[in-house]
Amino acid sequence: MDKLLIRGGSVLKGEVAMSGAKNAALPILCASLLSADPLELGNVPQLNDISTMLRLLGDMGIGVRHEGDDGLTLDGSGLNNPVASYEMVKTMRASILVLGPLLARCGEARVSLPGGCAIGARPVDQHIKGLQAMGAEVTVEQGYVHARASRLKGARICTDMVTVTGTENLMMAACLADGETIIENAAREPEVVDLANCLVAMGARISGAGTDIIRIQGVEKLHGARHSIMPDRIETGTYLCAAAVTGGDIRLTRTSAAYLDSVVDKLMDAGCEIVVERDAIRLTAPAKLKSVSLRTAPYPAFPTDMQAQFMAMNCVADGVATIRETIFENRFMHVSELMRLGANIQIEGNNAIVRGVDRLEGATVMATDLRASASLIIAGLVASGETLIDRIYHLDRGYERIEQKLAALGASVERVR
Ligand code: UD1
C-alpha cells in the first residue's frame, strides 16, 4: 500500500494550478442520468472518487468517453440498469447521488445504503423523505433503498438540517417531476450552484440555487449540454494552509477566492497576506502564524472540509485556538495522529483546544479520511525530519496529483511502498 514520505522544513514558493472541484463533479456526473443526450464536461479532476462514480454510471449503461486530460462526454442513451450495488456504494458515500436522477428518469431505482463512514453515521433519511414527499414509494430491503414512482410530483420539501448531497439529489429528481418543487433549508454551497448551472444548461428550470429556497419547475425531458466544473475551493484552501504553515509565498491559479471568504478571513487573522486576482490567489505567510479559533457550519460559514487543515496550522501557531466541529460528530480522528507528531490538543466534546507548540517532529502516522490526510501533510511539511503517512489512498480520493503539485512548490514529498 502506498505511503507518502515528507521531509519537513521546505518553504513553499511558486505557482501551481488548481483542479476542478470533486464535490461539484460528483453530482454533475450523476446529472448525465437525467437525459438521453450527451453531456460534455470540462475541468473534471482525475481522482479515485471520480473513477468510482464513472464505473458506477458505466454499470448502469451510461457511455463514458474521455477527452484529453480533463474532458468527459457522458452518453445517457443506453441507461438500462437503475441499480447501485453495495460493492460500489460502500467505497463512496456520494454514490447516493444517483438515487434522485435514476428514479426521475427510470421510474425506479435500487441503491445500496451507504454504510457507516469514518467521520460519522451520515444517514440518508432526508434524501428519502424528500423523494417520498414527491410521491415516491420507498422501501428499504436487504440494505438497499428501493424507490418507485411512475412520475414524481412537485412538492414543498423542508429538510430537517442543511444537507449538501440531499439538496443535490432532490434538485435533480425535481427537474423531471410534474409541477413545481420547492426545497426549503437548501444547502447554499457553491457546488449546489454549479450543479444547478449544469442542469439549467440541460434545459432544467431552476431558480434560487445559492439561497436556502430553491424552486424547480419540472420539465418533460432534459437535453445535452456543455459544462465546465468549478475550481475546487477545498483543494485551494488546503494549499493555502500548506504554504502558510511553512512561511511560504505562493500563487494558486485556475481558482477563485469567491467561494473562500470564510477561509481567507481566517488566514488573514492568522497573519497571512492575501492578494485576490480574478482567477488566482496569492498568499504570503508571516514569520510566525497566530492561532485562529473557528466553528464549522454550512456555507457560507467555515467549511468542515477545511477543519483538519486549520487544526494542523494551529498546532504550530502562536497562542491557543478552539476548533468547534458542528457538522460531523466524529471528525477529530486526525487529532491523535497530529499528537504523534508532538501537537498539544485536547478534545472536549465537539471542541478541540489546540495549544501551539514550537516544533513538531516527524513520525509515522495514519491517514483516516480524506481531509485528515491533508492535515497530516500540512503538519509533515513543518515537522523536523521525516513524516511517513500511511493509507494515503484516502488522499487520492480527493487531491489530484498532490505530490507533483507540492513538489512544484518546493516541498520534498515522495510516494513510497
Ligand atoms: C457533503 C460533501 C462533504 C462535506 C459535507 C458537509 C459531497 C460529495 N460531500 O457531504 O465533503 O463534508 O457535504 O459540507 O459533496 N444528514 C442526515 N441525514 C441526511 C443527510 C445528512 O442526518 O439525510 C446529516 C449528516 O450526517 C451530517 C449533516 O447532515 O451531520 C450534513 O451532511 P451532508 O451535508 O448531507 O453531507 P454530505 O452531503 O454527505
JSON list of N, CA, C and O in Angstrom, two decimals, residues 27 65 71 104 106 113 121 124 133 155 177 182 194 215 223 225 233 266 278-279 288 323 326 345 374 390 414-415 417:
[
{"chain": "A", "resi": 27, "resn": "PRO", "atom": "N", "xyz": [-21.86, 15.21, -8.28]},
{"chain": "A", "resi": 27, "resn": "PRO", "atom": "CA", "xyz": [-23.27, 15.32, -8.64]},
{"chain": "A", "resi": 27, "resn": "PRO", "atom": "C", "xyz": [-23.48, 15.61, -10.13]},
{"chain": "A", "resi": 27, "resn": "PRO", "atom": "O", "xyz": [-24.46, 15.15, -10.73]},
{"chain": "A", "resi": 65, "resn": "ARG", "atom": "N", "xyz": [-16.80, 8.68, -22.37]},
{"chain": "A", "resi": 65, "resn": "ARG", "atom": "CA", "xyz": [-15.66, 8.89, -23.27]},
{"chain": "A", "resi": 65, "resn": "ARG", "atom": "C", "xyz": [-14.77, 10.00, -22.70]},
{"chain": "A", "resi": 65, "resn": "ARG", "atom": "O", "xyz": [-15.26, 11.08, -22.37]},
{"chain": "A", "resi": 71, "resn": "GLY", "atom": "N", "xyz": [-11.43, 16.33, -19.87]},
{"chain": "A", "resi": 71, "resn": "GLY", "atom": "CA", "xyz": [-12.73, 16.37, -20.54]},
{"chain": "A", "resi": 71, "resn": "GLY", "atom": "C", "xyz": [-13.40, 15.00, -20.51]},
{"chain": "A", "resi": 71, "resn": "GLY", "atom": "O", "xyz": [-12.74, 13.96, -20.47]},
{"chain": "A", "resi": 104, "resn": "ALA", "atom": "N", "xyz": [-36.11, 9.61, -11.21]},
{"chain": "A", "resi": 104, "resn": "ALA", "atom": "CA", "xyz": [-36.82, 10.56, -12.06]},
{"chain": "A", "resi": 104, "resn": "ALA", "atom": "C", "xyz": [-36.85, 10.08, -13.51]},
{"chain": "A", "resi": 104, "resn": "ALA", "atom": "O", "xyz": [-37.85, 10.23, -14.20]},
{"chain": "A", "resi": 106, "resn": "CYS", "atom": "N", "xyz": [-36.01, 6.77, -14.74]},
{"chain": "A", "resi": 106, "resn": "CYS", "atom": "CA", "xyz": [-36.39, 5.37, -15.00]},
{"chain": "A", "resi": 106, "resn": "CYS", "atom": "C", "xyz": [-37.69, 4.97, -14.29]},
{"chain": "A", "resi": 106, "resn": "CYS", "atom": "O", "xyz": [-38.21, 3.90, -14.53]},
{"chain": "A", "resi": 113, "resn": "LEU", "atom": "N", "xyz": [-27.64, 1.20, 0.61]},
{"chain": "A", "resi": 113, "resn": "LEU", "atom": "CA", "xyz": [-27.46, 2.23, 1.65]},
{"chain": "A", "resi": 113, "resn": "LEU", "atom": "C", "xyz": [-25.97, 2.39, 1.91]},
{"chain": "A", "resi": 113, "resn": "LEU", "atom": "O", "xyz": [-25.27, 1.38, 2.05]},
{"chain": "A", "resi": 121, "resn": "ALA", "atom": "N", "xyz": [-22.02, 8.81, 11.36]},
{"chain": "A", "resi": 121, "resn": "ALA", "atom": "CA", "xyz": [-23.04, 7.87, 10.89]},
{"chain": "A", "resi": 121, "resn": "ALA", "atom": "C", "xyz": [-23.58, 8.26, 9.52]},
{"chain": "A", "resi": 121, "resn": "ALA", "atom": "O", "xyz": [-23.81, 7.42, 8.66]},
{"chain": "A", "resi": 124, "resn": "VAL", "atom": "N", "xyz": [-29.13, 8.89, 5.34]},
{"chain": "A", "resi": 124, "resn": "VAL", "atom": "CA", "xyz": [-29.67, 9.49, 4.12]},
{"chain": "A", "resi": 124, "resn": "VAL", "atom": "C", "xyz": [-31.19, 9.68, 4.24]},
{"chain": "A", "resi": 124, "resn": "VAL", "atom": "O", "xyz": [-31.90, 9.72, 3.25]},
{"chain": "A", "resi": 133, "resn": "ALA", "atom": "N", "xyz": [-41.97, 12.74, -0.34]},
{"chain": "A", "resi": 133, "resn": "ALA", "atom": "CA", "xyz": [-42.84, 13.91, -0.47]},
{"chain": "A", "resi": 133, "resn": "ALA", "atom": "C", "xyz": [-43.21, 14.13, -1.94]},
{"chain": "A", "resi": 133, "resn": "ALA", "atom": "O", "xyz": [-44.28, 14.66, -2.25]},
{"chain": "A", "resi": 155, "resn": "ALA", "atom": "N", "xyz": [-43.32, 19.08, -5.12]},
{"chain": "A", "resi": 155, "resn": "ALA", "atom": "CA", "xyz": [-43.73, 19.12, -3.72]},
{"chain": "A", "resi": 155, "resn": "ALA", "atom": "C", "xyz": [-42.96, 20.22, -3.00]},
{"chain": "A", "resi": 155, "resn": "ALA", "atom": "O", "xyz": [-41.96, 20.73, -3.52]},
{"chain": "A", "resi": 177, "resn": "ALA", "atom": "N", "xyz": [-39.86, 16.19, -12.55]},
{"chain": "A", "resi": 177, "resn": "ALA", "atom": "CA", "xyz": [-41.15, 15.94, -11.87]},
{"chain": "A", "resi": 177, "resn": "ALA", "atom": "C", "xyz": [-42.26, 16.73, -12.54]},
{"chain": "A", "resi": 177, "resn": "ALA", "atom": "O", "xyz": [-42.01, 17.66, -13.31]},
{"chain": "A", "resi": 182, "resn": "ILE", "atom": "N", "xyz": [-40.36, 22.93, -4.30]},
{"chain": "A", "resi": 182, "resn": "ILE", "atom": "CA", "xyz": [-39.66, 23.98, -3.54]},
{"chain": "A", "resi": 182, "resn": "ILE", "atom": "C", "xyz": [-38.85, 23.27, -2.45]},
{"chain": "A", "resi": 182, "resn": "ILE", "atom": "O", "xyz": [-39.41, 22.53, -1.64]},
{"chain": "A", "resi": 194, "resn": "ASP", "atom": "N", "xyz": [-23.17, 25.15, -8.90]},
{"chain": "A", "resi": 194, "resn": "ASP", "atom": "CA", "xyz": [-22.54, 24.64, -10.13]},
{"chain": "A", "resi": 194, "resn": "ASP", "atom": "C", "xyz": [-23.41, 23.55, -10.76]},
{"chain": "A", "resi": 194, "resn": "ASP", "atom": "O", "xyz": [-23.61, 23.52, -11.97]},
{"chain": "A", "resi": 215, "resn": "ARG", "atom": "N", "xyz": [-36.33, 26.70, -6.15]},
{"chain": "A", "resi": 215, "resn": "ARG", "atom": "CA", "xyz": [-37.58, 26.35, -6.84]},
{"chain": "A", "resi": 215, "resn": "ARG", "atom": "C", "xyz": [-37.24, 25.69, -8.16]},
{"chain": "A", "resi": 215, "resn": "ARG", "atom": "O", "xyz": [-36.40, 26.19, -8.92]},
{"chain": "A", "resi": 223, "resn": "HIS", "atom": "N", "xyz": [-32.04, 17.95, -22.13]},
{"chain": "A", "resi": 223, "resn": "HIS", "atom": "CA", "xyz": [-31.24, 17.67, -23.33]},
{"chain": "A", "resi": 223, "resn": "HIS", "atom": "C", "xyz": [-29.75, 17.74, -23.01]},
{"chain": "A", "resi": 223, "resn": "HIS", "atom": "O", "xyz": [-29.36, 18.03, -21.88]},
{"chain": "A", "resi": 225, "resn": "ALA", "atom": "N", "xyz": [-25.78, 19.06, -23.02]},
{"chain": "A", "resi": 225, "resn": "ALA", "atom": "CA", "xyz": [-25.22, 20.38, -22.72]},
{"chain": "A", "resi": 225, "resn": "ALA", "atom": "C", "xyz": [-23.71, 20.25, -22.55]},
{"chain": "A", "resi": 225, "resn": "ALA", "atom": "O", "xyz": [-23.16, 19.15, -22.53]},
{"chain": "A", "resi": 233, "resn": "ARG", "atom": "N", "xyz": [-12.60, 24.55, -4.22]},
{"chain": "A", "resi": 233, "resn": "ARG", "atom": "CA", "xyz": [-12.29, 25.53, -3.16]},
{"chain": "A", "resi": 233, "resn": "ARG", "atom": "C", "xyz": [-11.58, 24.86, -1.99]},
{"chain": "A", "resi": 233, "resn": "ARG", "atom": "O", "xyz": [-10.81, 25.50, -1.26]},
{"chain": "A", "resi": 266, "resn": "LYS", "atom": "N", "xyz": [-9.94, 33.78, 7.87]},
{"chain": "A", "resi": 266, "resn": "LYS", "atom": "CA", "xyz": [-9.20, 33.12, 8.96]},
{"chain": "A", "resi": 266, "resn": "LYS", "atom": "C", "xyz": [-7.70, 33.13, 8.68]},
{"chain": "A", "resi": 266, "resn": "LYS", "atom": "O", "xyz": [-6.89, 33.27, 9.60]},
{"chain": "A", "resi": 278, "resn": "ARG", "atom": "N", "xyz": [-8.43, 37.82, -10.37]},
{"chain": "A", "resi": 278, "resn": "ARG", "atom": "CA", "xyz": [-9.67, 37.30, -10.95]},
{"chain": "A", "resi": 278, "resn": "ARG", "atom": "C", "xyz": [-9.73, 35.77, -10.90]},
{"chain": "A", "resi": 278, "resn": "ARG", "atom": "O", "xyz": [-10.69, 35.20, -10.44]},
{"chain": "A", "resi": 279, "resn": "ASP", "atom": "N", "xyz": [-8.65, 35.12, -11.38]},
{"chain": "A", "resi": 279, "resn": "ASP", "atom": "CA", "xyz": [-8.63, 33.65, -11.40]},
{"chain": "A", "resi": 279, "resn": "ASP", "atom": "C", "xyz": [-7.46, 33.09, -10.62]},
{"chain": "A", "resi": 279, "resn": "ASP", "atom": "O", "xyz": [-6.92, 32.04, -10.95]},
{"chain": "A", "resi": 288, "resn": "LYS", "atom": "N", "xyz": [5.67, 34.11, 11.86]},
{"chain": "A", "resi": 288, "resn": "LYS", "atom": "CA", "xyz": [5.04, 33.20, 12.83]},
{"chain": "A", "resi": 288, "resn": "LYS", "atom": "C", "xyz": [3.53, 33.36, 12.72]},
{"chain": "A", "resi": 288, "resn": "LYS", "atom": "O", "xyz": [3.01, 34.48, 12.80]},
{"chain": "A", "resi": 323, "resn": "ILE", "atom": "N", "xyz": [-11.35, 24.86, 18.26]},
{"chain": "A", "resi": 323, "resn": "ILE", "atom": "CA", "xyz": [-11.96, 24.46, 16.99]},
{"chain": "A", "resi": 323, "resn": "ILE", "atom": "C", "xyz": [-13.21, 23.66, 17.31]},
{"chain": "A", "resi": 323, "resn": "ILE", "atom": "O", "xyz": [-13.15, 22.64, 17.99]},
{"chain": "A", "resi": 326, "resn": "THR", "atom": "N", "xyz": [-19.32, 21.29, 14.07]},
{"chain": "A", "resi": 326, "resn": "THR", "atom": "CA", "xyz": [-20.76, 21.16, 14.29]},
{"chain": "A", "resi": 326, "resn": "THR", "atom": "C", "xyz": [-21.45, 20.30, 13.23]},
{"chain": "A", "resi": 326, "resn": "THR", "atom": "O", "xyz": [-22.64, 20.05, 13.32]},
{"chain": "A", "resi": 345, "resn": "ILE", "atom": "N", "xyz": [-3.09, 18.98, 21.82]},
{"chain": "A", "resi": 345, "resn": "ILE", "atom": "CA", "xyz": [-4.52, 19.16, 21.53]},
{"chain": "A", "resi": 345, "resn": "ILE", "atom": "C", "xyz": [-5.34, 18.41, 22.56]},
{"chain": "A", "resi": 345, "resn": "ILE", "atom": "O", "xyz": [-5.01, 17.27, 22.91]},
{"chain": "A", "resi": 374, "resn": "ALA", "atom": "N", "xyz": [-4.91, 15.37, 4.50]},
{"chain": "A", "resi": 374, "resn": "ALA", "atom": "CA", "xyz": [-4.37, 16.68, 4.12]},
{"chain": "A", "resi": 374, "resn": "ALA", "atom": "C", "xyz": [-3.75, 17.37, 5.33]},
{"chain": "A", "resi": 374, "resn": "ALA", "atom": "O", "xyz": [-2.71, 18.02, 5.24]},
{"chain": "A", "resi": 390, "resn": "ASP", "atom": "N", "xyz": [0.77, 6.83, 6.28]},
{"chain": "A", "resi": 390, "resn": "ASP", "atom": "CA", "xyz": [0.25, 5.54, 5.83]},
{"chain": "A", "resi": 390, "resn": "ASP", "atom": "C", "xyz": [-1.20, 5.71, 5.36]},
{"chain": "A", "resi": 390, "resn": "ASP", "atom": "O", "xyz": [-1.89, 6.62, 5.81]},
{"chain": "A", "resi": 414, "resn": "GLU", "atom": "N", "xyz": [7.46, 12.32, -1.42]},
{"chain": "A", "resi": 414, "resn": "GLU", "atom": "CA", "xyz": [7.73, 11.16, -2.27]},
{"chain": "A", "resi": 414, "resn": "GLU", "atom": "C", "xyz": [6.77, 10.05, -1.92]},
{"chain": "A", "resi": 414, "resn": "GLU", "atom": "O", "xyz": [6.49, 9.80, -0.75]},
{"chain": "A", "resi": 415, "resn": "ARG", "atom": "N", "xyz": [6.26, 9.38, -2.95]},
{"chain": "A", "resi": 415, "resn": "ARG", "atom": "CA", "xyz": [5.36, 8.23, -2.72]},
{"chain": "A", "resi": 415, "resn": "ARG", "atom": "C", "xyz": [6.23, 6.98, -2.59]},
{"chain": "A", "resi": 415, "resn": "ARG", "atom": "O", "xyz": [7.08, 6.72, -3.43]},
{"chain": "A", "resi": 417, "resn": "ARG", "atom": "N", "xyz": [6.47, 2.66, -1.19]},
{"chain": "A", "resi": 417, "resn": "ARG", "atom": "CA", "xyz": [5.66, 1.46, -0.94]},
{"chain": "A", "resi": 417, "resn": "ARG", "atom": "C", "xyz": [5.92, 0.92, 0.45]},
{"chain": "A", "resi": 417, "resn": "ARG", "atom": "O", "xyz": [7.00, 1.06, 0.96]}
]
